[in-house]
Amino acid sequence: MLLMMLMILLGCLVSFSTAQVNDFGHVLGAGPSGGSPWSTGDNDYYYDSLNPAHSLPVITTRSQHLLANQGEDVLLPCTVKNLGEYSLVWRRGGQILWLLQEKPEGALEQAVTRDDRFSLNGTNLTLQDAGAGDGGIYTCELSTQPLITVNHTLSMRVPPTVYPGKNRTMVTVKMGSSVNLACHAQGSPEPTVTWSVKGRNLTRRTSGNELLVTKAQPEDNGVYTCTATNGAATNASTTITLQVMYPPKVQVENEEVFTGVTYPATLACFVEAEPRARVSWYRTGDIPVDPMRLAKSVTANGMYTLHFNVVTLEDFGVYTCNATNYMGNASAVLSLTGRPRPVRYFSPPHGDDNTTYTLIWDVESYAPVLAYSINYGNASDPVDQWVNFTVPGTSSSSTLHSSSHTFENLQPAAAYHVQVTATNEFGESDVNETFRFSTLTPGLPRKGVQLPPPRPSPPPSLLPPAVVSETDEEVEVAPPEATPTLCIDPTPGEGPAPQQELSSSSPVVISDGGAAAESSASAQDSSGAPPTLTPFERRTQMGAFLTAIILSCFF
């Protein structure tokens, strides 16, 4: 009986408990199917009222890659809508930098890092005075489930640095060999390397931080600059000097140096070599020059000189400028001479007469001119043979000698070529360019002889001496600015002849009575009478004859 009563009581208790539970679930809105009270299906109005989907915070900023220079201020953006009571955290990697949380009483901002360069600007993070070590990934994170984040990559632009490969600022290579010039650059972002060479354009092919020089030549010598750039405010550069070793090259300034006894003189040669050559001077026969008497010097542009303060007879001859380095040897030959320089002409190319023409010239000679050799021919008639003859030389107290000669019995309206050389005790001058002149066409009016514009007056030391007449009386020489006038005597029976003017400051040697004698002889020839020599002409012929004998002794 007692057992029966216990079973009835237990059933009542079970029924009451089930009813109570069903009533509580009805109050929470749970459906007849049961489940979690925080997840009641589509009719969970209580959950929606606490966290509606449209009120969740949203980050509207997209991830960015930011590039900044050192010392600049950087703004890391993170724009948030509907933050509500959720927290916002800024961190770099695993390090929390800043915390922001909205509270009913106001926003709560809290700096977690000790770096006071970081600060919040709304929901954006500001970094002041950014440095090289501030690069990395910065994360803006919301405390939602799941977490809402945006990541920014900050790269710091570090100015480039550059240094030569193997720290070699000087590279030496033999001519014909190849060499690779290299430099290494660092910076952020990675720098771009360019090459240049001082003083000229770069023609060699470059490959990034390397410059390949193949079959190096002397013209490849120079200072090469390697420049690194990456957009920073400053660039970086370094230099590498390339030296191509090659045997000497020797060139002379003048193959022949003209001078005279007791005058100074200088021989000069230019030497190019790498490494620098040893230069020596020799006389003919490999005889070294006297180092005690002659001064030797070298200039910055590689000009080596041998200077004679006072030239003696023994100094005339051939010299050798010899240059040697371990790559090879080279030399050049020069001569020191006392013979005259080539003759210079000052006559007009067109004559003023049908059958005569006066040629005027001068020559530089440190010794007296013994004779002039004249060679001329008719260029209009190829069959006509050239004529060669000698006229007496001139003496001058300076190194400049002037003279003239009148050609007679020329063909009218014809062109002639003439060459004049001067001879002194040391030899004969070289033949200058052939001078061309022409005679007047018959029927055309005669004109005065017009010489080229006057040359600059030579210094007093180079002015010619006064001309001495037959009676050994000195004739006064006009100053350089005066214009000497040559008057032609009228031919008998033809009336007064027009005057010919020589407009030139160049000195002209006019023998006393010579023009009248030649005019008289020309008149006798034209009249058909046998020519009669004047005393002056006989003396002139005798002087020419004696001069020819003297020259034969010398040559």
Short mmCIF file of N, CA, C and O in Angstrom, two decimals, residues 259-360:
data_model
loop_
_atom_site.label_atom_id
_atom_site.label_comp_id
_atom_site.label_asym_id
_atom_site.label_seq_id
_atom_site.Cartn_x
_atom_site.Cartn_y
_atom_site.Cartn_z
N THR A 259 116.13 79.31 -86.14
CA THR A 259 116.77 80.21 -85.19
C THR A 259 118.11 80.65 -85.77
O THR A 259 118.42 80.39 -86.94
N GLY A 260 118.90 81.30 -84.96
CA GLY A 260 120.22 81.78 -85.40
C GLY A 260 121.20 81.75 -84.25
O GLY A 260 120.82 81.61 -83.07
N VAL A 261 122.47 81.90 -84.58
CA VAL A 261 123.51 81.93 -83.56
C VAL A 261 123.29 83.13 -82.65
O VAL A 261 122.97 84.23 -83.12
N THR A 262 123.43 82.91 -81.35
CA THR A 262 123.23 83.87 -80.24
C THR A 262 121.75 84.12 -79.95
O THR A 262 121.44 84.88 -79.03
N TYR A 263 120.85 83.49 -80.69
CA TYR A 263 119.42 83.63 -80.41
C TYR A 263 118.94 82.48 -79.54
O TYR A 263 119.54 81.40 -79.54
N PRO A 264 117.83 82.66 -78.80
CA PRO A 264 117.25 81.54 -78.04
C PRO A 264 116.40 80.65 -78.95
O PRO A 264 115.99 81.06 -80.05
N ALA A 265 116.10 79.44 -78.47
CA ALA A 265 115.26 78.51 -79.23
C ALA A 265 114.70 77.46 -78.27
O ALA A 265 115.30 77.18 -77.22
N THR A 266 113.58 76.89 -78.66
CA THR A 266 112.93 75.86 -77.83
C THR A 266 112.40 74.75 -78.72
O THR A 266 111.67 75.01 -79.69
N LEU A 267 112.76 73.51 -78.41
CA LEU A 267 112.20 72.33 -79.05
C LEU A 267 111.12 71.76 -78.13
O LEU A 267 111.30 71.71 -76.91
N ALA A 268 110.00 71.32 -78.70
CA ALA A 268 108.88 70.84 -77.88
C ALA A 268 108.26 69.60 -78.50
O ALA A 268 108.13 69.52 -79.74
N CYS A 269 107.86 68.67 -77.64
CA CYS A 269 107.11 67.48 -78.08
C CYS A 269 106.03 67.19 -77.06
O CYS A 269 106.16 67.52 -75.87
N PHE A 270 104.94 66.57 -77.53
CA PHE A 270 103.81 66.21 -76.67
C PHE A 270 103.80 64.70 -76.49
O PHE A 270 103.87 63.95 -77.47
N VAL A 271 103.69 64.26 -75.24
CA VAL A 271 103.75 62.84 -74.92
C VAL A 271 102.48 62.43 -74.18
O VAL A 271 102.09 63.07 -73.20
N GLU A 272 101.83 61.36 -74.69
CA GLU A 272 100.71 60.74 -74.01
C GLU A 272 101.10 59.31 -73.67
O GLU A 272 101.54 58.56 -74.54
N ALA A 273 100.90 58.92 -72.41
CA ALA A 273 101.26 57.57 -71.99
C ALA A 273 100.59 57.27 -70.66
O ALA A 273 100.29 58.17 -69.88
N GLU A 274 100.32 55.98 -70.43
CA GLU A 274 99.79 55.52 -69.15
C GLU A 274 100.40 54.15 -68.85
O GLU A 274 100.16 53.21 -69.61
N PRO A 275 101.20 54.01 -67.83
CA PRO A 275 101.56 55.05 -66.85
C PRO A 275 102.47 56.11 -67.47
O PRO A 275 102.93 55.96 -68.60
N ARG A 276 102.72 57.15 -66.71
CA ARG A 276 103.48 58.27 -67.21
C ARG A 276 104.85 57.82 -67.72
O ARG A 276 105.53 57.00 -67.10
N ALA A 277 105.23 58.36 -68.87
CA ALA A 277 106.46 57.94 -69.52
C ALA A 277 107.66 58.74 -69.00
O ALA A 277 107.53 59.86 -68.51
N ARG A 278 108.81 58.13 -69.17
CA ARG A 278 110.08 58.81 -68.90
C ARG A 278 110.59 59.37 -70.22
O ARG A 278 110.78 58.64 -71.19
N VAL A 279 110.80 60.69 -70.27
CA VAL A 279 111.15 61.38 -71.52
C VAL A 279 112.61 61.80 -71.46
O VAL A 279 113.06 62.39 -70.47
N SER A 280 113.33 61.49 -72.55
CA SER A 280 114.75 61.86 -72.66
C SER A 280 114.98 62.52 -74.02
O SER A 280 114.29 62.22 -74.99
N TRP A 281 115.99 63.42 -74.06
CA TRP A 281 116.36 64.12 -75.29
C TRP A 281 117.74 63.64 -75.73
O TRP A 281 118.67 63.51 -74.94
N TYR A 282 117.85 63.41 -77.06
CA TYR A 282 119.11 62.93 -77.62
C TYR A 282 119.47 63.75 -78.86
O TYR A 282 118.59 64.23 -79.58
N ARG A 283 120.79 63.86 -79.12
CA ARG A 283 121.28 64.39 -80.37
C ARG A 283 121.39 63.25 -81.38
O ARG A 283 121.20 62.08 -81.06
N THR A 284 121.71 63.57 -82.62
CA THR A 284 121.90 62.54 -83.64
C THR A 284 122.97 61.55 -83.19
O THR A 284 124.05 61.95 -82.72
N GLY A 285 122.63 60.25 -83.32
CA GLY A 285 123.56 59.22 -82.86
C GLY A 285 123.33 58.82 -81.43
O GLY A 285 124.23 58.25 -80.79
N ASP A 286 122.15 59.10 -80.90
CA ASP A 286 121.78 58.72 -79.52
C ASP A 286 122.72 59.31 -78.49
O ASP A 286 123.07 58.68 -77.48
N ILE A 287 123.15 60.55 -78.73
CA ILE A 287 124.01 61.25 -77.77
C ILE A 287 123.12 62.07 -76.85
O ILE A 287 122.39 62.96 -77.31
N PRO A 288 123.09 61.82 -75.55
CA PRO A 288 122.24 62.60 -74.65
C PRO A 288 122.64 64.07 -74.67
O PRO A 288 123.82 64.41 -74.81
N VAL A 289 121.67 64.94 -74.53
CA VAL A 289 121.96 66.37 -74.50
C VAL A 289 122.63 66.72 -73.18
O VAL A 289 122.50 66.00 -72.18
N ASP A 290 123.34 67.81 -73.19
CA ASP A 290 124.06 68.24 -72.01
C ASP A 290 123.07 68.75 -70.97
O ASP A 290 122.42 69.80 -71.17
N PRO A 291 122.88 68.04 -69.86
CA PRO A 291 121.88 68.48 -68.87
C PRO A 291 122.30 69.73 -68.12
O PRO A 291 121.46 70.38 -67.49
N MET A 292 123.58 70.10 -68.17
CA MET A 292 124.04 71.26 -67.44
C MET A 292 123.79 72.55 -68.20
O MET A 292 123.69 73.62 -67.60
N ARG A 293 123.66 72.48 -69.53
CA ARG A 293 123.52 73.70 -70.32
C ARG A 293 122.10 73.93 -70.82
O ARG A 293 121.69 75.08 -70.99
N LEU A 294 121.37 72.86 -71.04
CA LEU A 294 120.03 72.99 -71.60
C LEU A 294 118.98 72.76 -70.53
O LEU A 294 119.13 71.87 -69.69
N ALA A 295 117.93 73.55 -70.57
CA ALA A 295 116.85 73.45 -69.58
C ALA A 295 115.72 72.58 -70.14
O ALA A 295 115.24 72.83 -71.24
N LYS A 296 115.32 71.56 -69.37
CA LYS A 296 114.22 70.68 -69.75
C LYS A 296 113.05 70.90 -68.80
O LYS A 296 113.24 71.09 -67.61
N SER A 297 111.84 70.88 -69.35
CA SER A 297 110.64 71.12 -68.52
C SER A 297 109.48 70.34 -69.09
O SER A 297 109.51 69.85 -70.22
N VAL A 298 108.40 70.22 -68.28
CA VAL A 298 107.17 69.54 -68.70
C VAL A 298 105.99 70.32 -68.14
O VAL A 298 106.04 70.86 -67.03
N THR A 299 104.92 70.42 -68.95
CA THR A 299 103.72 71.13 -68.54
C THR A 299 102.62 70.14 -68.18
O THR A 299 102.75 68.93 -68.39
N ALA A 300 101.51 70.67 -67.67
CA ALA A 300 100.42 69.81 -67.23
C ALA A 300 99.77 69.06 -68.39
O ALA A 300 99.20 67.98 -68.20
N ASN A 301 99.81 69.61 -69.59
CA ASN A 301 99.18 68.94 -70.74
C ASN A 301 100.14 68.01 -71.47
O ASN A 301 99.87 67.58 -72.59
N GLY A 302 101.28 67.66 -70.84
CA GLY A 302 102.19 66.68 -71.40
C GLY A 302 103.13 67.22 -72.46
O GLY A 302 103.57 66.46 -73.32
N MET A 303 103.45 68.51 -72.42
CA MET A 303 104.39 69.09 -73.37
C MET A 303 105.78 69.12 -72.72
O MET A 303 105.98 69.75 -71.68
N TYR A 304 106.73 68.45 -73.35
CA TYR A 304 108.11 68.41 -72.88
C TYR A 304 108.94 69.32 -73.77
O TYR A 304 108.85 69.24 -75.00
N THR A 305 109.76 70.18 -73.17
CA THR A 305 110.52 71.17 -73.93
C THR A 305 112.00 71.05 -73.62
O THR A 305 112.41 70.64 -72.52
N LEU A 306 112.79 71.43 -74.62
CA LEU A 306 114.24 71.53 -74.49
C LEU A 306 114.61 72.94 -74.93
O LEU A 306 114.43 73.30 -76.09
N HIS A 307 115.10 73.74 -73.98
CA HIS A 307 115.28 75.16 -74.23
C HIS A 307 116.77 75.51 -74.34
O HIS A 307 117.59 75.07 -73.53
N PHE A 308 117.07 76.31 -75.38
CA PHE A 308 118.42 76.85 -75.60
C PHE A 308 118.37 78.34 -75.29
O PHE A 308 117.70 79.10 -75.99
N ASN A 309 119.12 78.77 -74.29
CA ASN A 309 119.16 80.20 -73.98
C ASN A 309 119.94 80.97 -75.04
O ASN A 309 119.51 82.03 -75.49
N VAL A 310 121.07 80.42 -75.48
CA VAL A 310 121.90 81.03 -76.52
C VAL A 310 122.35 79.90 -77.44
O VAL A 310 123.10 79.01 -77.02
N VAL A 311 121.92 79.95 -78.69
CA VAL A 311 122.26 78.91 -79.65
C VAL A 311 123.67 79.14 -80.18
O VAL A 311 124.05 80.28 -80.50
N THR A 312 124.42 78.05 -80.27
CA THR A 312 125.75 78.09 -80.87
C THR A 312 125.74 77.27 -82.16
O THR A 312 124.77 76.58 -82.48
N LEU A 313 126.85 77.36 -82.91
CA LEU A 313 126.94 76.61 -84.16
C LEU A 313 126.81 75.11 -83.91
O LEU A 313 126.23 74.38 -84.71
N GLU A 314 127.36 74.64 -82.79
CA GLU A 314 127.32 73.21 -82.50
C GLU A 314 125.91 72.73 -82.15
O GLU A 314 125.65 71.52 -82.18
N ASP A 315 125.00 73.65 -81.84
CA ASP A 315 123.64 73.24 -81.44
C ASP A 315 122.77 72.87 -82.64
O ASP A 315 121.76 72.18 -82.48
N PHE A 316 123.13 73.34 -83.84
CA PHE A 316 122.30 73.03 -85.00
C PHE A 316 122.40 71.54 -85.31
O PHE A 316 123.47 70.93 -85.24
N GLY A 317 121.24 70.95 -85.63
CA GLY A 317 121.23 69.54 -85.96
C GLY A 317 119.90 68.90 -85.65
O GLY A 317 118.88 69.58 -85.44
N VAL A 318 119.91 67.58 -85.59
CA VAL A 318 118.69 66.78 -85.40
C VAL A 318 118.64 66.30 -83.95
O VAL A 318 119.65 65.84 -83.40
N TYR A 319 117.45 66.39 -83.35
CA TYR A 319 117.23 65.95 -81.98
C TYR A 319 116.09 64.93 -81.96
O TYR A 319 115.22 64.93 -82.83
N THR A 320 116.12 64.09 -80.91
CA THR A 320 115.09 63.06 -80.74
C THR A 320 114.46 63.21 -79.37
O THR A 320 115.16 63.30 -78.35
N CYS A 321 113.11 63.25 -79.35
CA CYS A 321 112.34 63.23 -78.11
C CYS A 321 111.87 61.79 -77.89
O CYS A 321 111.03 61.29 -78.66
N ASN A 322 112.39 61.12 -76.88
CA ASN A 322 112.13 59.70 -76.65
C ASN A 322 111.33 59.51 -75.36
O ASN A 322 111.67 60.09 -74.33
N ALA A 323 110.25 58.71 -75.44
CA ALA A 323 109.38 58.45 -74.28
C ALA A 323 109.28 56.94 -74.07
O ALA A 323 109.07 56.18 -75.03
N THR A 324 109.40 56.50 -72.79
CA THR A 324 109.41 55.08 -72.47
C THR A 324 108.59 54.82 -71.21
O THR A 324 108.72 55.56 -70.22
N ASN A 325 107.72 53.80 -71.26
CA ASN A 325 107.14 53.21 -70.06
C ASN A 325 107.15 51.69 -70.24
O ASN A 325 107.59 51.19 -71.28
N TYR A 326 106.67 50.93 -69.25
CA TYR A 326 106.80 49.48 -69.35
C TYR A 326 105.84 48.87 -70.38
O TYR A 326 105.92 47.68 -70.68
N MET A 327 104.96 49.71 -70.96
CA MET A 327 104.10 49.23 -72.04
C MET A 327 104.77 49.36 -73.41
O MET A 327 104.33 48.72 -74.37
N GLY A 328 105.82 50.20 -73.52
CA GLY A 328 106.47 50.35 -74.81
C GLY A 328 107.32 51.60 -74.89
O GLY A 328 107.61 52.26 -73.88
N ASN A 329 107.73 51.93 -76.13
CA ASN A 329 108.63 53.05 -76.38
C ASN A 329 108.21 53.75 -77.66
O ASN A 329 107.73 53.12 -78.60
N ALA A 330 108.39 55.08 -77.72
CA ALA A 330 108.10 55.87 -78.91
C ALA A 330 108.99 57.10 -78.92
O ALA A 330 109.46 57.56 -77.87
N SER A 331 109.22 57.65 -80.12
CA SER A 331 110.07 58.83 -80.23
C SER A 331 109.64 59.66 -81.44
O SER A 331 108.91 59.17 -82.32
N ALA A 332 110.10 60.90 -81.48
CA ALA A 332 109.85 61.81 -82.58
C ALA A 332 111.11 62.62 -82.84
O ALA A 332 111.89 62.88 -81.92
N VAL A 333 111.30 63.02 -84.10
CA VAL A 333 112.52 63.71 -84.52
C VAL A 333 112.22 65.17 -84.80
O VAL A 333 111.21 65.50 -85.44
N LEU A 334 113.10 66.06 -84.31
CA LEU A 334 113.01 67.48 -84.54
C LEU A 334 114.38 67.97 -85.02
O LEU A 334 115.40 67.33 -84.75
N SER A 335 114.40 69.12 -85.67
CA SER A 335 115.68 69.69 -86.11
C SER A 335 115.74 71.15 -85.72
O SER A 335 114.75 71.87 -85.77
N LEU A 336 116.94 71.57 -85.35
CA LEU A 336 117.23 72.97 -85.04
C LEU A 336 118.09 73.49 -86.18
O LEU A 336 119.19 72.98 -86.42
N THR A 337 117.60 74.50 -86.89
CA THR A 337 118.27 74.95 -88.11
C THR A 337 118.39 76.46 -88.13
O THR A 337 117.60 77.19 -87.51
N GLY A 338 119.40 76.92 -88.89
CA GLY A 338 119.59 78.36 -89.08
C GLY A 338 119.23 78.81 -90.48
O GLY A 338 119.44 79.98 -90.81
N ARG A 339 118.72 77.91 -91.33
CA ARG A 339 118.38 78.30 -92.69
C ARG A 339 117.13 79.17 -92.71
O ARG A 339 116.38 79.22 -91.73
N PRO A 340 116.86 79.88 -93.82
CA PRO A 340 115.71 80.79 -93.86
C PRO A 340 114.37 80.03 -93.84
O PRO A 340 114.28 78.86 -94.21
N ARG A 341 113.35 80.74 -93.43
CA ARG A 341 111.99 80.23 -93.56
C ARG A 341 111.53 80.36 -95.01
O ARG A 341 112.17 81.06 -95.81
N PRO A 342 110.40 79.74 -95.39
CA PRO A 342 109.89 79.92 -96.75
C PRO A 342 109.54 81.38 -97.04
O PRO A 342 109.14 82.15 -96.16
N VAL A 343 109.73 81.76 -98.31
CA VAL A 343 109.49 83.13 -98.76
C VAL A 343 107.99 83.43 -98.75
O VAL A 343 107.16 82.56 -99.04
N ARG A 344 107.63 84.68 -98.43
CA ARG A 344 106.24 85.15 -98.48
C ARG A 344 106.11 86.24 -99.54
O ARG A 344 106.97 87.12 -99.62
N TYR A 345 105.04 86.19 -100.34
CA TYR A 345 104.83 87.11 -101.45
C TYR A 345 103.82 88.19 -101.07
O TYR A 345 102.85 87.92 -100.34
N PHE A 346 104.04 89.42 -101.62
CA PHE A 346 103.17 90.54 -101.30
C PHE A 346 102.76 91.33 -102.54
O PHE A 346 102.24 92.43 -102.42
N SER A 347 102.97 90.78 -103.70
CA SER A 347 102.57 91.46 -104.93
C SER A 347 101.12 91.14 -105.26
O SER A 347 100.60 90.08 -104.89
N PRO A 348 100.44 92.05 -106.00
CA PRO A 348 99.07 91.76 -106.43
C PRO A 348 99.08 90.68 -107.50
O PRO A 348 100.05 90.53 -108.26
N PRO A 349 98.03 89.91 -107.62
CA PRO A 349 98.00 88.82 -108.62
C PRO A 349 97.86 89.33 -110.05
O PRO A 349 98.15 88.57 -110.98
N HIS A 350 97.42 90.57 -110.25
CA HIS A 350 97.22 91.09 -111.60
C HIS A 350 98.17 92.27 -111.82
O HIS A 350 98.17 93.25 -111.05
N GLY A 351 99.01 92.16 -112.86
CA GLY A 351 99.94 93.24 -113.16
C GLY A 351 99.26 94.42 -113.84
O GLY A 351 98.11 94.36 -114.26
N ASP A 352 100.04 95.51 -113.97
CA ASP A 352 99.49 96.73 -114.58
C ASP A 352 100.16 97.03 -115.93
O ASP A 352 100.06 98.14 -116.44
N ASP A 353 100.89 96.01 -116.47
CA ASP A 353 101.58 96.23 -117.73
C ASP A 353 101.44 94.98 -118.59
O ASP A 353 101.19 93.88 -118.07
N ASN A 354 101.62 95.17 -119.91
CA ASN A 354 101.44 94.05 -120.82
C ASN A 354 102.61 93.08 -120.80
O ASN A 354 102.41 91.87 -120.95
N THR A 355 103.82 93.59 -120.61
CA THR A 355 105.00 92.74 -120.78
C THR A 355 105.92 92.72 -119.56
O THR A 355 106.94 92.02 -119.59
N THR A 356 105.62 93.49 -118.52
CA THR A 356 106.47 93.49 -117.32
C THR A 356 105.61 93.25 -116.08
O THR A 356 104.40 93.52 -116.08
N TYR A 357 106.29 92.75 -115.03
CA TYR A 357 105.61 92.53 -113.75
C TYR A 357 106.66 92.58 -112.65
O TYR A 357 107.75 91.98 -112.78
N THR A 358 106.36 93.30 -111.56
CA THR A 358 107.27 93.42 -110.42
C THR A 358 106.79 92.53 -109.28
O THR A 358 105.66 92.69 -108.79
N LEU A 359 107.64 91.59 -108.88
CA LEU A 359 107.34 90.67 -107.78
C LEU A 359 108.04 91.16 -106.51
O LEU A 359 109.23 91.46 -106.53
N ILE A 360 107.30 91.23 -105.41
CA ILE A 360 107.83 91.70 -104.13
C ILE A 360 107.65 90.58 -103.10
O ILE A 360 106.59 89.94 -103.05
#
